[in-house]
Amino acid sequence: MKNYIDVLKGYLKEAKKVVIFTGAGVSTDSGIPDFRSPSGLWSKYNPEDFYFHRFLTSESSRKTYWKMYKEFFKALHQAKPNAAHHACKILFDIGKLYCVITQNVDGLHQEAGIPEELVLELHGNARKVRCLSCGKNYTSVEIEKWLERGIEIPLCEDCGGLLKPATVSFGQSLPQDVLKKAEFCAHTCDLLIAAGSSLTVYPAAGIPLLAKRSGAKVVIINLEPTAYDDSVDLCIRENAGFILMETLKDLS
């Protein structure tokens, strides 16, 4: 392990524009449930109920959707940034962080102190809830209170429209402005570290390879193997927060 850390430390010393690409494995240490592991949320719910068109057209699917989010909100509002999030903040403080590109929807990078403009949320942010009709915004804290009071399908107070967390559901496109910024940063960085991601969900999963093709060093830190392990400069099968904090000890 020490050799891995020394190699990564060398990459970080040389790098001037570091992109951290984070997946669900980063936030599970904060108590945020993931979706795809054997004990993840998809083991409790049918993913078919979470397609955007089902949300729009099926009252039953909307009830299931909000039942899941009631559970998710509880974990979200109790969660605190962990070592991986704090490591990103250290990189920001020492002037090496180019941006964070995240598949996570929990807002914990911002909670750790990363400026909003440097966090590119490919799949949205569950702390924000929006009316699909009039665009009125709510917080997840507000909506959790409604769900706790027994409301099964929250509706907009102003127009009666459907409310939905500002996250990307199956069948919805990623926000193109965010995706373009992420691709630009991957293309122009000199080091990309993919942490806690299985790299299976596209188009987000293609971003580390874009960085590699553009000449950057690419490191994967993930507990489980990924399809790209043999295509990158360094692959570490350990907890991302632990590895990053150990690597940054002498740099910060």
PDB file of C-alpha atoms in Angstrom:
ATOM      1  CA  MET A   1       0.000   0.000   0.000  1.00  0.00           C
ATOM      2  CA  LYS A   2       2.837   2.386   0.813  1.00  0.00           C
ATOM      3  CA  ASN A   3       4.087   2.078  -2.768  1.00  0.00           C
ATOM      4  CA  TYR A   4       0.649   3.056  -4.116  1.00  0.00           C
ATOM      5  CA  ILE A   5       0.561   6.079  -1.844  1.00  0.00           C
ATOM      6  CA  ASP A   6       4.075   7.128  -2.864  1.00  0.00           C
ATOM      7  CA  VAL A   7       3.170   6.905  -6.555  1.00  0.00           C
ATOM      8  CA  LEU A   8      -0.034   8.881  -6.046  1.00  0.00           C
ATOM      9  CA  LYS A   9       1.831  11.437  -3.954  1.00  0.00           C
ATOM     10  CA  GLY A  10       4.284  11.880  -6.818  1.00  0.00           C
ATOM     11  CA  TYR A  11       1.437  12.456  -9.259  1.00  0.00           C
ATOM     12  CA  LEU A  12      -0.128  15.038  -6.937  1.00  0.00           C
ATOM     13  CA  LYS A  13       3.147  16.900  -6.421  1.00  0.00           C
ATOM     14  CA  GLU A  14       3.570  17.307 -10.179  1.00  0.00           C
ATOM     15  CA  ALA A  15      -0.068  18.115 -10.943  1.00  0.00           C
ATOM     16  CA  LYS A  16      -1.441  21.626 -11.202  1.00  0.00           C
ATOM     17  CA  LYS A  17      -5.013  20.849 -12.306  1.00  0.00           C
ATOM     18  CA  VAL A  18      -6.455  17.932 -10.335  1.00  0.00           C
ATOM     19  CA  VAL A  19      -9.949  16.648 -11.076  1.00  0.00           C
ATOM     20  CA  ILE A  20     -11.589  14.416  -8.482  1.00  0.00           C
ATOM     21  CA  PHE A  21     -14.344  12.239  -9.971  1.00  0.00           C
ATOM     22  CA  THR A  22     -16.525  10.766  -7.227  1.00  0.00           C
ATOM     23  CA  GLY A  23     -19.123   8.017  -7.130  1.00  0.00           C
ATOM     24  CA  ALA A  24     -21.396   6.430  -4.546  1.00  0.00           C
ATOM     25  CA  GLY A  25     -18.522   4.684  -2.762  1.00  0.00           C
ATOM     26  CA  VAL A  26     -17.314   8.058  -1.520  1.00  0.00           C
ATOM     27  CA  SER A  27     -20.579   8.903   0.226  1.00  0.00           C
ATOM     28  CA  THR A  28     -21.385   5.522   1.762  1.00  0.00           C
ATOM     29  CA  ASP A  29     -18.884   6.330   4.541  1.00  0.00           C
ATOM     30  CA  SER A  30     -21.198   9.224   5.422  1.00  0.00           C
ATOM     31  CA  GLY A  31     -24.194   6.908   5.716  1.00  0.00           C
ATOM     32  CA  ILE A  32     -25.642   7.717   2.292  1.00  0.00           C
ATOM     33  CA  PRO A  33     -27.133   4.529   0.820  1.00  0.00           C
ATOM     34  CA  ASP A  34     -25.927   3.517  -2.612  1.00  0.00           C
ATOM     35  CA  PHE A  35     -28.153   2.088  -5.309  1.00  0.00           C
ATOM     36  CA  ARG A  36     -26.373  -0.768  -7.041  1.00  0.00           C
ATOM     37  CA  SER A  37     -24.661  -2.804  -4.318  1.00  0.00           C
ATOM     38  CA  PRO A  38     -26.317  -6.038  -3.106  1.00  0.00           C
ATOM     39  CA  SER A  39     -27.738  -4.114  -0.129  1.00  0.00           C
ATOM     40  CA  GLY A  40     -28.374  -0.903  -2.081  1.00  0.00           C
ATOM     41  CA  LEU A  41     -31.683   0.814  -2.715  1.00  0.00           C
ATOM     42  CA  TRP A  42     -32.387  -1.178  -5.872  1.00  0.00           C
ATOM     43  CA  SER A  43     -32.511  -4.308  -3.705  1.00  0.00           C
ATOM     44  CA  LYS A  44     -35.605  -2.804  -2.032  1.00  0.00           C
ATOM     45  CA  TYR A  45     -37.267  -1.094  -4.979  1.00  0.00           C
ATOM     46  CA  ASN A  46     -37.955  -1.885  -8.617  1.00  0.00           C
ATOM     47  CA  PRO A  47     -35.846   0.463 -10.778  1.00  0.00           C
ATOM     48  CA  GLU A  48     -38.629   0.416 -13.396  1.00  0.00           C
ATOM     49  CA  ASP A  49     -40.690   2.622 -11.068  1.00  0.00           C
ATOM     50  CA  PHE A  50     -38.025   5.319 -11.247  1.00  0.00           C
ATOM     51  CA  TYR A  51     -38.098   6.080 -14.955  1.00  0.00           C
ATOM     52  CA  PHE A  52     -39.059   9.681 -15.598  1.00  0.00           C
ATOM     53  CA  HIS A  53     -42.012   8.815 -17.829  1.00  0.00           C
ATOM     54  CA  ARG A  54     -43.389   6.542 -15.095  1.00  0.00           C
ATOM     55  CA  PHE A  55     -43.070   9.378 -12.591  1.00  0.00           C
ATOM     56  CA  LEU A  56     -45.087  11.619 -14.916  1.00  0.00           C
ATOM     57  CA  THR A  57     -47.783   9.122 -15.848  1.00  0.00           C
ATOM     58  CA  SER A  58     -48.241   6.705 -12.931  1.00  0.00           C
ATOM     59  CA  GLU A  59     -49.563   7.697  -9.514  1.00  0.00           C
ATOM     60  CA  SER A  60     -48.419   4.331  -8.164  1.00  0.00           C
ATOM     61  CA  SER A  61     -44.863   4.963  -9.381  1.00  0.00           C
ATOM     62  CA  ARG A  62     -44.891   8.445  -7.843  1.00  0.00           C
ATOM     63  CA  LYS A  63     -45.895   6.955  -4.489  1.00  0.00           C
ATOM     64  CA  THR A  64     -43.054   4.437  -4.726  1.00  0.00           C
ATOM     65  CA  TYR A  65     -40.643   7.178  -5.799  1.00  0.00           C
ATOM     66  CA  TRP A  66     -41.461   9.362  -2.810  1.00  0.00           C
ATOM     67  CA  LYS A  67     -41.422   6.385  -0.432  1.00  0.00           C
ATOM     68  CA  MET A  68     -37.828   5.767  -1.474  1.00  0.00           C
ATOM     69  CA  TYR A  69     -36.954   9.454  -1.188  1.00  0.00           C
ATOM     70  CA  LYS A  70     -38.455   9.624   2.302  1.00  0.00           C
ATOM     71  CA  GLU A  71     -35.899   6.978   3.288  1.00  0.00           C
ATOM     72  CA  PHE A  72     -33.129   8.695   1.326  1.00  0.00           C
ATOM     73  CA  PHE A  73     -33.859  12.144   2.794  1.00  0.00           C
ATOM     74  CA  LYS A  74     -33.541  10.788   6.326  1.00  0.00           C
ATOM     75  CA  ALA A  75     -30.022   9.529   5.589  1.00  0.00           C
ATOM     76  CA  LEU A  76     -29.167  12.651   3.590  1.00  0.00           C
ATOM     77  CA  HIS A  77     -30.042  15.077   6.357  1.00  0.00           C
ATOM     78  CA  GLN A  78     -28.052  13.135   8.947  1.00  0.00           C
ATOM     79  CA  ALA A  79     -24.967  12.774   6.741  1.00  0.00           C
ATOM     80  CA  LYS A  80     -21.742  14.684   7.299  1.00  0.00           C
ATOM     81  CA  PRO A  81     -18.726  14.970   4.988  1.00  0.00           C
ATOM     82  CA  ASN A  82     -16.174  12.199   5.467  1.00  0.00           C
ATOM     83  CA  ALA A  83     -12.439  11.841   4.840  1.00  0.00           C
ATOM     84  CA  ALA A  84     -12.816  11.779   1.049  1.00  0.00           C
ATOM     85  CA  HIS A  85     -14.768  15.044   1.037  1.00  0.00           C
ATOM     86  CA  HIS A  86     -12.256  16.648   3.397  1.00  0.00           C
ATOM     87  CA  ALA A  87      -9.398  15.476   1.167  1.00  0.00           C
ATOM     88  CA  CYS A  88     -10.977  17.328  -1.756  1.00  0.00           C
ATOM     89  CA  LYS A  89     -11.161  20.442   0.421  1.00  0.00           C
ATOM     90  CA  ILE A  90      -7.455  20.106   1.249  1.00  0.00           C
ATOM     91  CA  LEU A  91      -6.652  19.950  -2.471  1.00  0.00           C
ATOM     92  CA  PHE A  92      -8.694  23.116  -2.919  1.00  0.00           C
ATOM     93  CA  ASP A  93      -6.906  24.836  -0.029  1.00  0.00           C
ATOM     94  CA  ILE A  94      -3.447  24.077  -1.452  1.00  0.00           C
ATOM     95  CA  GLY A  95      -4.452  25.321  -4.895  1.00  0.00           C
ATOM     96  CA  LYS A  96      -4.421  22.046  -6.801  1.00  0.00           C
ATOM     97  CA  LEU A  97      -8.126  21.276  -7.194  1.00  0.00           C
ATOM     98  CA  TYR A  98      -9.393  22.016 -10.701  1.00  0.00           C
ATOM     99  CA  CYS A  99     -12.896  20.758  -9.962  1.00  0.00           C
ATOM    100  CA  VAL A 100     -14.912  17.923  -8.480  1.00  0.00           C
ATOM    101  CA  ILE A 101     -17.022  15.949 -10.934  1.00  0.00           C
ATOM    102  CA  THR A 102     -19.526  13.871  -9.011  1.00  0.00           C
ATOM    103  CA  GLN A 103     -22.172  11.273  -9.733  1.00  0.00           C
ATOM    104  CA  ASN A 104     -23.494  11.787  -6.203  1.00  0.00           C
ATOM    105  CA  VAL A 105     -26.579  13.849  -5.419  1.00  0.00           C
ATOM    106  CA  ASP A 106     -25.972  14.522  -1.723  1.00  0.00           C
ATOM    107  CA  GLY A 107     -24.222  17.915  -1.793  1.00  0.00           C
ATOM    108  CA  LEU A 108     -21.557  16.746   0.664  1.00  0.00           C
ATOM    109  CA  HIS A 109     -18.693  18.249  -1.327  1.00  0.00           C
ATOM    110  CA  GLN A 110     -20.237  21.682  -0.830  1.00  0.00           C
ATOM    111  CA  GLU A 111     -20.875  20.860   2.835  1.00  0.00           C
ATOM    112  CA  ALA A 112     -17.141  20.168   3.161  1.00  0.00           C
ATOM    113  CA  GLY A 113     -16.361  23.655   1.869  1.00  0.00           C
ATOM    114  CA  ILE A 114     -15.800  23.251  -1.866  1.00  0.00           C
ATOM    115  CA  PRO A 115     -17.230  26.291  -3.691  1.00  0.00           C
ATOM    116  CA  GLU A 116     -20.459  25.545  -5.545  1.00  0.00           C
ATOM    117  CA  GLU A 117     -18.966  26.534  -8.903  1.00  0.00           C
ATOM    118  CA  LEU A 118     -16.237  23.887  -8.593  1.00  0.00           C
ATOM    119  CA  VAL A 119     -18.655  20.998  -7.962  1.00  0.00           C
ATOM    120  CA  LEU A 120     -20.071  19.601 -11.202  1.00  0.00           C
ATOM    121  CA  GLU A 121     -23.076  17.472 -10.251  1.00  0.00           C
ATOM    122  CA  LEU A 122     -23.734  15.207 -13.217  1.00  0.00           C
ATOM    123  CA  HIS A 123     -26.836  13.642 -11.682  1.00  0.00           C
ATOM    124  CA  GLY A 124     -28.217  16.697  -9.905  1.00  0.00           C
ATOM    125  CA  ASN A 125     -28.716  17.487  -6.229  1.00  0.00           C
ATOM    126  CA  ALA A 126     -31.306  15.822  -3.993  1.00  0.00           C
ATOM    127  CA  ARG A 127     -31.252  18.712  -1.523  1.00  0.00           C
ATOM    128  CA  LYS A 128     -33.209  20.734  -4.074  1.00  0.00           C
ATOM    129  CA  VAL A 129     -36.810  19.977  -5.066  1.00  0.00           C
ATOM    130  CA  ARG A 130     -38.514  21.712  -7.969  1.00  0.00           C
ATOM    131  CA  CYS A 131     -42.042  22.025  -9.320  1.00  0.00           C
ATOM    132  CA  LEU A 132     -42.154  20.541 -12.809  1.00  0.00           C
ATOM    133  CA  SER A 133     -44.920  22.975 -13.814  1.00  0.00           C
ATOM    134  CA  CYS A 134     -44.074  26.438 -12.478  1.00  0.00           C
ATOM    135  CA  GLY A 135     -40.451  25.932 -11.441  1.00  0.00           C
ATOM    136  CA  LYS A 136     -40.892  26.896  -7.786  1.00  0.00           C
ATOM    137  CA  ASN A 137     -38.016  25.618  -5.662  1.00  0.00           C
ATOM    138  CA  TYR A 138     -38.235  23.845  -2.317  1.00  0.00           C
ATOM    139  CA  THR A 139     -35.613  22.351  -0.025  1.00  0.00           C
ATOM    140  CA  SER A 140     -35.421  18.653   0.728  1.00  0.00           C
ATOM    141  CA  VAL A 141     -35.808  19.525   4.425  1.00  0.00           C
ATOM    142  CA  GLU A 142     -39.206  21.115   3.703  1.00  0.00           C
ATOM    143  CA  ILE A 143     -40.383  18.163   1.646  1.00  0.00           C
ATOM    144  CA  GLU A 144     -39.174  15.608   4.185  1.00  0.00           C
ATOM    145  CA  LYS A 145     -41.448  17.275   6.746  1.00  0.00           C
ATOM    146  CA  TRP A 146     -44.385  16.888   4.351  1.00  0.00           C
ATOM    147  CA  LEU A 147     -43.581  13.207   3.849  1.00  0.00           C
ATOM    148  CA  GLU A 148     -43.279  12.675   7.596  1.00  0.00           C
ATOM    149  CA  ARG A 149     -46.759  14.191   7.995  1.00  0.00           C
ATOM    150  CA  GLY A 150     -48.117  11.461   5.745  1.00  0.00           C
ATOM    151  CA  ILE A 151     -48.255  13.229   2.380  1.00  0.00           C
ATOM    152  CA  GLU A 152     -47.559  10.489  -0.167  1.00  0.00           C
ATOM    153  CA  ILE A 153     -47.141  12.652  -3.288  1.00  0.00           C
ATOM    154  CA  PRO A 154     -46.006  16.239  -2.613  1.00  0.00           C
ATOM    155  CA  LEU A 155     -47.570  18.869  -4.883  1.00  0.00           C
ATOM    156  CA  CYS A 156     -46.621  22.487  -5.446  1.00  0.00           C
ATOM    157  CA  GLU A 157     -48.263  24.926  -3.037  1.00  0.00           C
ATOM    158  CA  ASP A 158     -48.527  27.569  -5.764  1.00  0.00           C
ATOM    159  CA  CYS A 159     -49.832  25.687  -8.792  1.00  0.00           C
ATOM    160  CA  GLY A 160     -50.549  22.100  -7.706  1.00  0.00           C
ATOM    161  CA  GLY A 161     -47.898  20.747 -10.074  1.00  0.00           C
ATOM    162  CA  LEU A 162     -45.770  17.677  -9.485  1.00  0.00           C
ATOM    163  CA  LEU A 163     -42.695  18.166  -7.332  1.00  0.00           C
ATOM    164  CA  LYS A 164     -39.514  16.236  -8.034  1.00  0.00           C
ATOM    165  CA  PRO A 165     -36.016  16.286  -6.550  1.00  0.00           C
ATOM    166  CA  ALA A 166     -33.563  18.074  -8.846  1.00  0.00           C
ATOM    167  CA  THR A 167     -31.879  14.793  -9.727  1.00  0.00           C
ATOM    168  CA  VAL A 168     -31.584  12.921 -13.009  1.00  0.00           C
ATOM    169  CA  SER A 169     -33.972   9.977 -13.229  1.00  0.00           C
ATOM    170  CA  PHE A 170     -33.749   7.077 -15.656  1.00  0.00           C
ATOM    171  CA  GLY A 171     -34.848   8.369 -19.039  1.00  0.00           C
ATOM    172  CA  GLN A 172     -33.747  11.948 -18.357  1.00  0.00           C
ATOM    173  CA  SER A 173     -30.720  13.500 -20.019  1.00  0.00           C
ATOM    174  CA  LEU A 174     -27.826  14.757 -17.951  1.00  0.00           C
ATOM    175  CA  PRO A 175     -27.723  18.560 -17.672  1.00  0.00           C
ATOM    176  CA  GLN A 176     -25.811  19.425 -20.829  1.00  0.00           C
ATOM    177  CA  ASP A 177     -24.112  22.532 -19.445  1.00  0.00           C
ATOM    178  CA  VAL A 178     -22.709  20.530 -16.523  1.00  0.00           C
ATOM    179  CA  LEU A 179     -21.659  17.645 -18.775  1.00  0.00           C
ATOM    180  CA  LYS A 180     -19.854  20.007 -21.151  1.00  0.00           C
ATOM    181  CA  LYS A 181     -17.979  21.639 -18.261  1.00  0.00           C
ATOM    182  CA  ALA A 182     -17.034  18.203 -16.924  1.00  0.00           C
ATOM    183  CA  GLU A 183     -15.764  17.083 -20.320  1.00  0.00           C
ATOM    184  CA  PHE A 184     -13.781  20.315 -20.708  1.00  0.00           C
ATOM    185  CA  CYS A 185     -12.163  19.861 -17.287  1.00  0.00           C
ATOM    186  CA  ALA A 186     -11.346  16.226 -18.062  1.00  0.00           C
ATOM    187  CA  HIS A 187      -9.816  17.286 -21.371  1.00  0.00           C
ATOM    188  CA  THR A 188      -7.649  20.012 -19.799  1.00  0.00           C
ATOM    189  CA  CYS A 189      -6.643  18.546 -16.405  1.00  0.00           C
ATOM    190  CA  ASP A 190      -3.274  16.918 -15.766  1.00  0.00           C
ATOM    191  CA  LEU A 191      -4.475  14.410 -13.138  1.00  0.00           C
ATOM    192  CA  LEU A 192      -7.875  12.795 -12.645  1.00  0.00           C
ATOM    193  CA  ILE A 193      -8.607  10.628  -9.618  1.00  0.00           C
ATOM    194  CA  ALA A 194     -11.760   8.507  -9.884  1.00  0.00           C
ATOM    195  CA  ALA A 195     -12.803   7.666  -6.332  1.00  0.00           C
ATOM    196  CA  GLY A 196     -15.542   5.313  -5.189  1.00  0.00           C
ATOM    197  CA  SER A 197     -17.115   4.774  -8.601  1.00  0.00           C
ATOM    198  CA  SER A 198     -17.853   1.499 -10.356  1.00  0.00           C
ATOM    199  CA  LEU A 199     -17.607   3.434 -13.650  1.00  0.00           C
ATOM    200  CA  THR A 200     -20.618   1.668 -15.117  1.00  0.00           C
ATOM    201  CA  VAL A 201     -23.133   4.516 -15.526  1.00  0.00           C
ATOM    202  CA  TYR A 202     -22.789   6.413 -18.797  1.00  0.00           C
ATOM    203  CA  PRO A 203     -22.083   8.987 -20.036  1.00  0.00           C
ATOM    204  CA  ALA A 204     -20.466   9.915 -16.717  1.00  0.00           C
ATOM    205  CA  ALA A 205     -18.286   6.795 -16.662  1.00  0.00           C
ATOM    206  CA  GLY A 206     -16.544   7.847 -19.866  1.00  0.00           C
ATOM    207  CA  ILE A 207     -15.073  11.003 -18.332  1.00  0.00           C
ATOM    208  CA  PRO A 208     -11.955   9.392 -16.769  1.00  0.00           C
ATOM    209  CA  LEU A 209     -11.036   7.837 -20.124  1.00  0.00           C
ATOM    210  CA  LEU A 210     -11.492  11.218 -21.799  1.00  0.00           C
ATOM    211  CA  ALA A 211      -8.882  12.592 -19.398  1.00  0.00           C
ATOM    212  CA  LYS A 212      -6.564   9.674 -20.175  1.00  0.00           C
ATOM    213  CA  ARG A 213      -6.910  10.148 -23.934  1.00  0.00           C
ATOM    214  CA  SER A 214      -6.179  13.855 -23.453  1.00  0.00           C
ATOM    215  CA  GLY A 215      -2.840  13.135 -21.775  1.00  0.00           C
ATOM    216  CA  ALA A 216      -3.678  13.291 -18.066  1.00  0.00           C
ATOM    217  CA  LYS A 217      -2.602  10.763 -15.486  1.00  0.00           C
ATOM    218  CA  VAL A 218      -5.643   8.797 -14.309  1.00  0.00           C
ATOM    219  CA  VAL A 219      -5.956   6.984 -10.986  1.00  0.00           C
ATOM    220  CA  ILE A 220      -8.829   4.748  -9.877  1.00  0.00           C
ATOM    221  CA  ILE A 221      -9.426   4.238  -6.147  1.00  0.00           C
ATOM    222  CA  ASN A 222     -12.280   1.807  -5.598  1.00  0.00           C
ATOM    223  CA  LEU A 223     -12.913  -1.194  -3.374  1.00  0.00           C
ATOM    224  CA  GLU A 224     -14.197  -3.290  -6.282  1.00  0.00           C
ATOM    225  CA  PRO A 225     -12.702  -3.838  -9.756  1.00  0.00           C
ATOM    226  CA  THR A 226     -13.853  -1.643 -12.634  1.00  0.00           C
ATOM    227  CA  ALA A 227     -13.790  -2.233 -16.372  1.00  0.00           C
ATOM    228  CA  TYR A 228     -11.090   0.433 -16.729  1.00  0.00           C
ATOM    229  CA  ASP A 229      -8.547  -0.821 -14.188  1.00  0.00           C
ATOM    230  CA  ASP A 230      -6.120  -1.933 -16.908  1.00  0.00           C
ATOM    231  CA  SER A 231      -6.481   1.302 -18.881  1.00  0.00           C
ATOM    232  CA  VAL A 232      -5.310   3.781 -16.250  1.00  0.00           C
ATOM    233  CA  ASP A 233      -1.968   4.727 -14.716  1.00  0.00           C
ATOM    234  CA  LEU A 234      -2.687   3.507 -11.194  1.00  0.00           C
ATOM    235  CA  CYS A 235      -5.438   1.389  -9.650  1.00  0.00           C
ATOM    236  CA  ILE A 236      -5.845   1.149  -5.869  1.00  0.00           C
ATOM    237  CA  ARG A 237      -8.406  -1.222  -4.319  1.00  0.00           C
ATOM    238  CA  GLU A 238      -8.810   0.537  -1.000  1.00  0.00           C
ATOM    239  CA  ASN A 239     -11.119   2.998   0.730  1.00  0.00           C
ATOM    240  CA  ALA A 240     -10.845   6.279  -1.167  1.00  0.00           C
ATOM    241  CA  GLY A 241     -11.019   8.570   1.853  1.00  0.00           C
ATOM    242  CA  PHE A 242      -8.267   6.699   3.668  1.00  0.00           C
ATOM    243  CA  ILE A 243      -5.947   6.650   0.641  1.00  0.00           C
ATOM    244  CA  LEU A 244      -6.470  10.323  -0.185  1.00  0.00           C
ATOM    245  CA  MET A 245      -5.901  11.521   3.372  1.00  0.00           C
ATOM    246  CA  GLU A 246      -2.781   9.364   3.745  1.00  0.00           C
ATOM    247  CA  THR A 247      -1.444  10.712   0.463  1.00  0.00           C
ATOM    248  CA  LEU A 248      -2.090  14.325   1.421  1.00  0.00           C
ATOM    249  CA  LYS A 249      -0.412  14.162   4.842  1.00  0.00           C
ATOM    250  CA  ASP A 250       2.877  15.656   3.695  1.00  0.00           C
ATOM    251  CA  LEU A 251       1.482  17.684   0.802  1.00  0.00           C
ATOM    252  CA  SER A 252      -0.833  19.828   2.891  1.00  0.00           C
TER     253      SER A 252
END
